[in-house]
mmCIF file of N, CA and C in Angstrom:
data_model
loop_
_atom_site.group_PDB
_atom_site.id
_atom_site.type_symbol
_atom_site.label_atom_id
_atom_site.label_comp_id
_atom_site.label_asym_id
_atom_site.label_seq_id
_atom_site.Cartn_x
_atom_site.Cartn_y
_atom_site.Cartn_z
ATOM 1 N N MET Q 1 -24.294 50.597 -99.577
ATOM 2 C CA MET Q 1 -23.067 50.450 -100.389
ATOM 3 C C MET Q 1 -23.334 50.694 -102.123
ATOM 4 N N SER Q 2 -22.318 51.703 -102.721
ATOM 5 C CA SER Q 2 -22.681 52.143 -104.159
ATOM 6 C C SER Q 2 -22.524 51.131 -105.370
ATOM 7 N N THR Q 3 -23.410 52.043 -106.021
ATOM 8 C CA THR Q 3 -23.456 50.962 -107.144
ATOM 9 C C THR Q 3 -21.966 50.646 -108.120
ATOM 10 N N ALA Q 4 -21.210 51.523 -107.937
ATOM 11 C CA ALA Q 4 -19.983 51.365 -108.686
ATOM 12 C C ALA Q 4 -19.024 49.838 -107.704
ATOM 13 N N CYS Q 5 -19.691 50.331 -106.152
ATOM 14 C CA CYS Q 5 -18.672 49.432 -105.875
ATOM 15 C C CYS Q 5 -19.447 48.295 -105.356
ATOM 16 N N LEU Q 6 -20.389 48.040 -105.794
ATOM 17 C CA LEU Q 6 -21.251 46.612 -106.202
ATOM 18 C C LEU Q 6 -20.709 45.864 -107.070
ATOM 19 N N LEU Q 7 -20.382 47.328 -107.980
ATOM 20 C CA LEU Q 7 -20.338 46.253 -109.712
ATOM 21 C C LEU Q 7 -18.658 45.758 -109.840
ATOM 22 N N ILE Q 8 -17.724 46.500 -109.099
ATOM 23 C CA ILE Q 8 -16.624 46.445 -108.689
ATOM 24 C C ILE Q 8 -16.596 44.704 -108.312
ATOM 25 N N THR Q 9 -17.077 44.761 -106.928
ATOM 26 C CA THR Q 9 -17.154 43.518 -106.225
ATOM 27 C C THR Q 9 -17.661 41.853 -107.410
ATOM 28 N N LEU Q 10 -18.822 42.714 -108.138
ATOM 29 C CA LEU Q 10 -19.155 41.357 -108.567
ATOM 30 C C LEU Q 10 -17.916 41.114 -109.723
ATOM 31 N N VAL Q 11 -17.708 42.260 -110.376
ATOM 32 C CA VAL Q 11 -16.463 41.523 -111.783
ATOM 33 C C VAL Q 11 -15.186 40.875 -110.974
ATOM 34 N N THR Q 12 -15.137 41.456 -109.831
ATOM 35 C CA THR Q 12 -13.788 41.109 -108.823
ATOM 36 C C THR Q 12 -13.988 39.228 -108.982
ATOM 37 N N ALA Q 13 -15.335 38.984 -108.355
ATOM 38 C CA ALA Q 13 -15.700 38.272 -107.973
ATOM 39 C C ALA Q 13 -15.770 36.799 -109.159
ATOM 40 N N GLY Q 14 -16.516 37.312 -110.411
ATOM 41 C CA GLY Q 14 -16.524 36.973 -111.208
ATOM 42 C C GLY Q 14 -14.981 36.618 -112.169
ATOM 43 N N ALA Q 15 -14.027 37.410 -111.994
ATOM 44 C CA ALA Q 15 -12.793 37.161 -112.488
ATOM 45 C C ALA Q 15 -12.080 35.814 -111.895
ATOM 46 N N ASN Q 16 -12.548 36.280 -110.658
ATOM 47 C CA ASN Q 16 -11.917 34.665 -109.464
ATOM 48 C C ASN Q 16 -12.429 33.432 -109.858
ATOM 49 N N ALA Q 17 -13.618 33.359 -110.035
ATOM 50 C CA ALA Q 17 -14.204 32.052 -110.477
ATOM 51 C C ALA Q 17 -13.615 31.949 -111.822
ATOM 52 N N PHE Q 18 -13.394 32.695 -112.423
ATOM 53 C CA PHE Q 18 -12.945 32.532 -113.910
ATOM 54 C C PHE Q 18 -11.932 31.669 -113.960
ATOM 55 N N SER Q 19 -11.007 32.520 -113.283
ATOM 56 C CA SER Q 19 -9.352 31.561 -112.967
ATOM 57 C C SER Q 19 -9.364 30.614 -112.429
ATOM 58 N N ALA Q 20 -10.524 30.098 -111.157
ATOM 59 C CA ALA Q 20 -10.379 29.338 -110.742
ATOM 60 C C ALA Q 20 -10.745 27.928 -112.015
ATOM 61 N N THR Q 21 -11.880 28.329 -112.615
ATOM 62 C CA THR Q 21 -12.451 27.053 -113.299
ATOM 63 C C THR Q 21 -11.129 27.113 -114.494
ATOM 64 N N LEU Q 22 -10.469 27.985 -115.051
ATOM 65 C CA LEU Q 22 -8.938 27.965 -116.126
ATOM 66 C C LEU Q 22 -8.307 26.701 -115.170
ATOM 67 N N ASP Q 23 -8.424 26.966 -114.069
ATOM 68 C CA ASP Q 23 -7.165 26.121 -113.372
ATOM 69 C C ASP Q 23 -7.682 24.923 -113.170
ATOM 70 N N PHE Q 24 -8.955 24.674 -112.896
ATOM 71 C CA PHE Q 24 -9.577 23.523 -112.973
ATOM 72 C C PHE Q 24 -9.473 22.840 -113.942
ATOM 73 N N VAL Q 25 -9.687 23.122 -115.118
ATOM 74 C CA VAL Q 25 -9.846 22.887 -116.526
ATOM 75 C C VAL Q 25 -8.460 22.684 -116.947
ATOM 76 N N SER Q 26 -7.485 23.155 -116.620
ATOM 77 C CA SER Q 26 -6.193 23.085 -117.265
ATOM 78 C C SER Q 26 -5.192 21.699 -116.201
ATOM 79 N N SER Q 27 -5.653 21.818 -115.307
ATOM 80 C CA SER Q 27 -5.380 20.954 -114.232
ATOM 81 C C SER Q 27 -5.891 19.265 -114.929
ATOM 82 N N GLN Q 28 -6.968 19.130 -114.816
ATOM 83 C CA GLN Q 28 -8.072 18.287 -115.306
ATOM 84 C C GLN Q 28 -7.234 17.850 -116.846
ATOM 85 N N HIS Q 29 -6.786 18.706 -117.590
ATOM 86 C CA HIS Q 29 -6.618 18.638 -118.972
ATOM 87 C C HIS Q 29 -4.925 17.606 -118.648
ATOM 88 N N ASP Q 30 -4.263 17.784 -118.081
ATOM 89 C CA ASP Q 30 -2.877 17.624 -117.988
ATOM 90 C C ASP Q 30 -2.887 16.230 -117.216
ATOM 91 N N GLU Q 31 -4.082 15.955 -116.379
ATOM 92 C CA GLU Q 31 -4.251 14.341 -115.879
ATOM 93 C C GLU Q 31 -4.409 13.941 -117.208
ATOM 94 N N PHE Q 32 -5.313 14.490 -117.751
ATOM 95 C CA PHE Q 32 -6.167 13.605 -119.176
ATOM 96 C C PHE Q 32 -5.118 13.145 -120.294
ATOM 97 N N GLY Q 33 -3.549 14.287 -120.458
ATOM 98 C CA GLY Q 33 -2.673 14.207 -121.208
ATOM 99 C C GLY Q 33 -2.104 13.512 -120.509
ATOM 100 N N LYS Q 34 -1.470 13.062 -119.267
ATOM 101 C CA LYS Q 34 -0.692 12.062 -118.813
ATOM 102 C C LYS Q 34 -1.305 10.711 -118.904
ATOM 103 N N ALA Q 35 -2.426 10.591 -119.049
ATOM 104 C CA ALA Q 35 -3.058 9.330 -118.954
ATOM 105 C C ALA Q 35 -3.263 8.923 -120.709
ATOM 106 N N LEU Q 36 -3.637 9.776 -121.278
ATOM 107 C CA LEU Q 36 -3.297 9.194 -122.470
ATOM 108 C C LEU Q 36 -1.990 8.972 -123.228
ATOM 109 N N ARG Q 37 -1.070 9.419 -122.632
ATOM 110 C CA ARG Q 37 0.579 9.115 -122.763
ATOM 111 C C ARG Q 37 0.895 7.805 -122.315
ATOM 112 N N PHE Q 38 0.115 7.812 -120.972
ATOM 113 C CA PHE Q 38 0.321 6.494 -120.295
ATOM 114 C C PHE Q 38 0.176 5.463 -121.237
ATOM 115 N N LYS Q 39 -1.405 5.313 -121.908
ATOM 116 C CA LYS Q 39 -1.715 4.148 -122.451
ATOM 117 C C LYS Q 39 -0.792 4.130 -123.854
ATOM 118 N N SER Q 40 -0.633 5.273 -124.358
ATOM 119 C CA SER Q 40 -0.545 4.836 -125.700
ATOM 120 C C SER Q 40 1.182 4.333 -125.614
ATOM 121 N N SER Q 41 2.176 4.951 -124.771
ATOM 122 C CA SER Q 41 3.498 4.219 -124.607
ATOM 123 C C SER Q 41 3.379 2.424 -124.187
#
């Protein structure tokens, strides 16, 4: 496996992990916002 290929694989994996983390955080944030609205109403 060439260095460039390895680097591309690492970058892709990192980007996928990053977007998955963002999705998770935004979904958690939505749940938190719903709970907050529910409590305040």
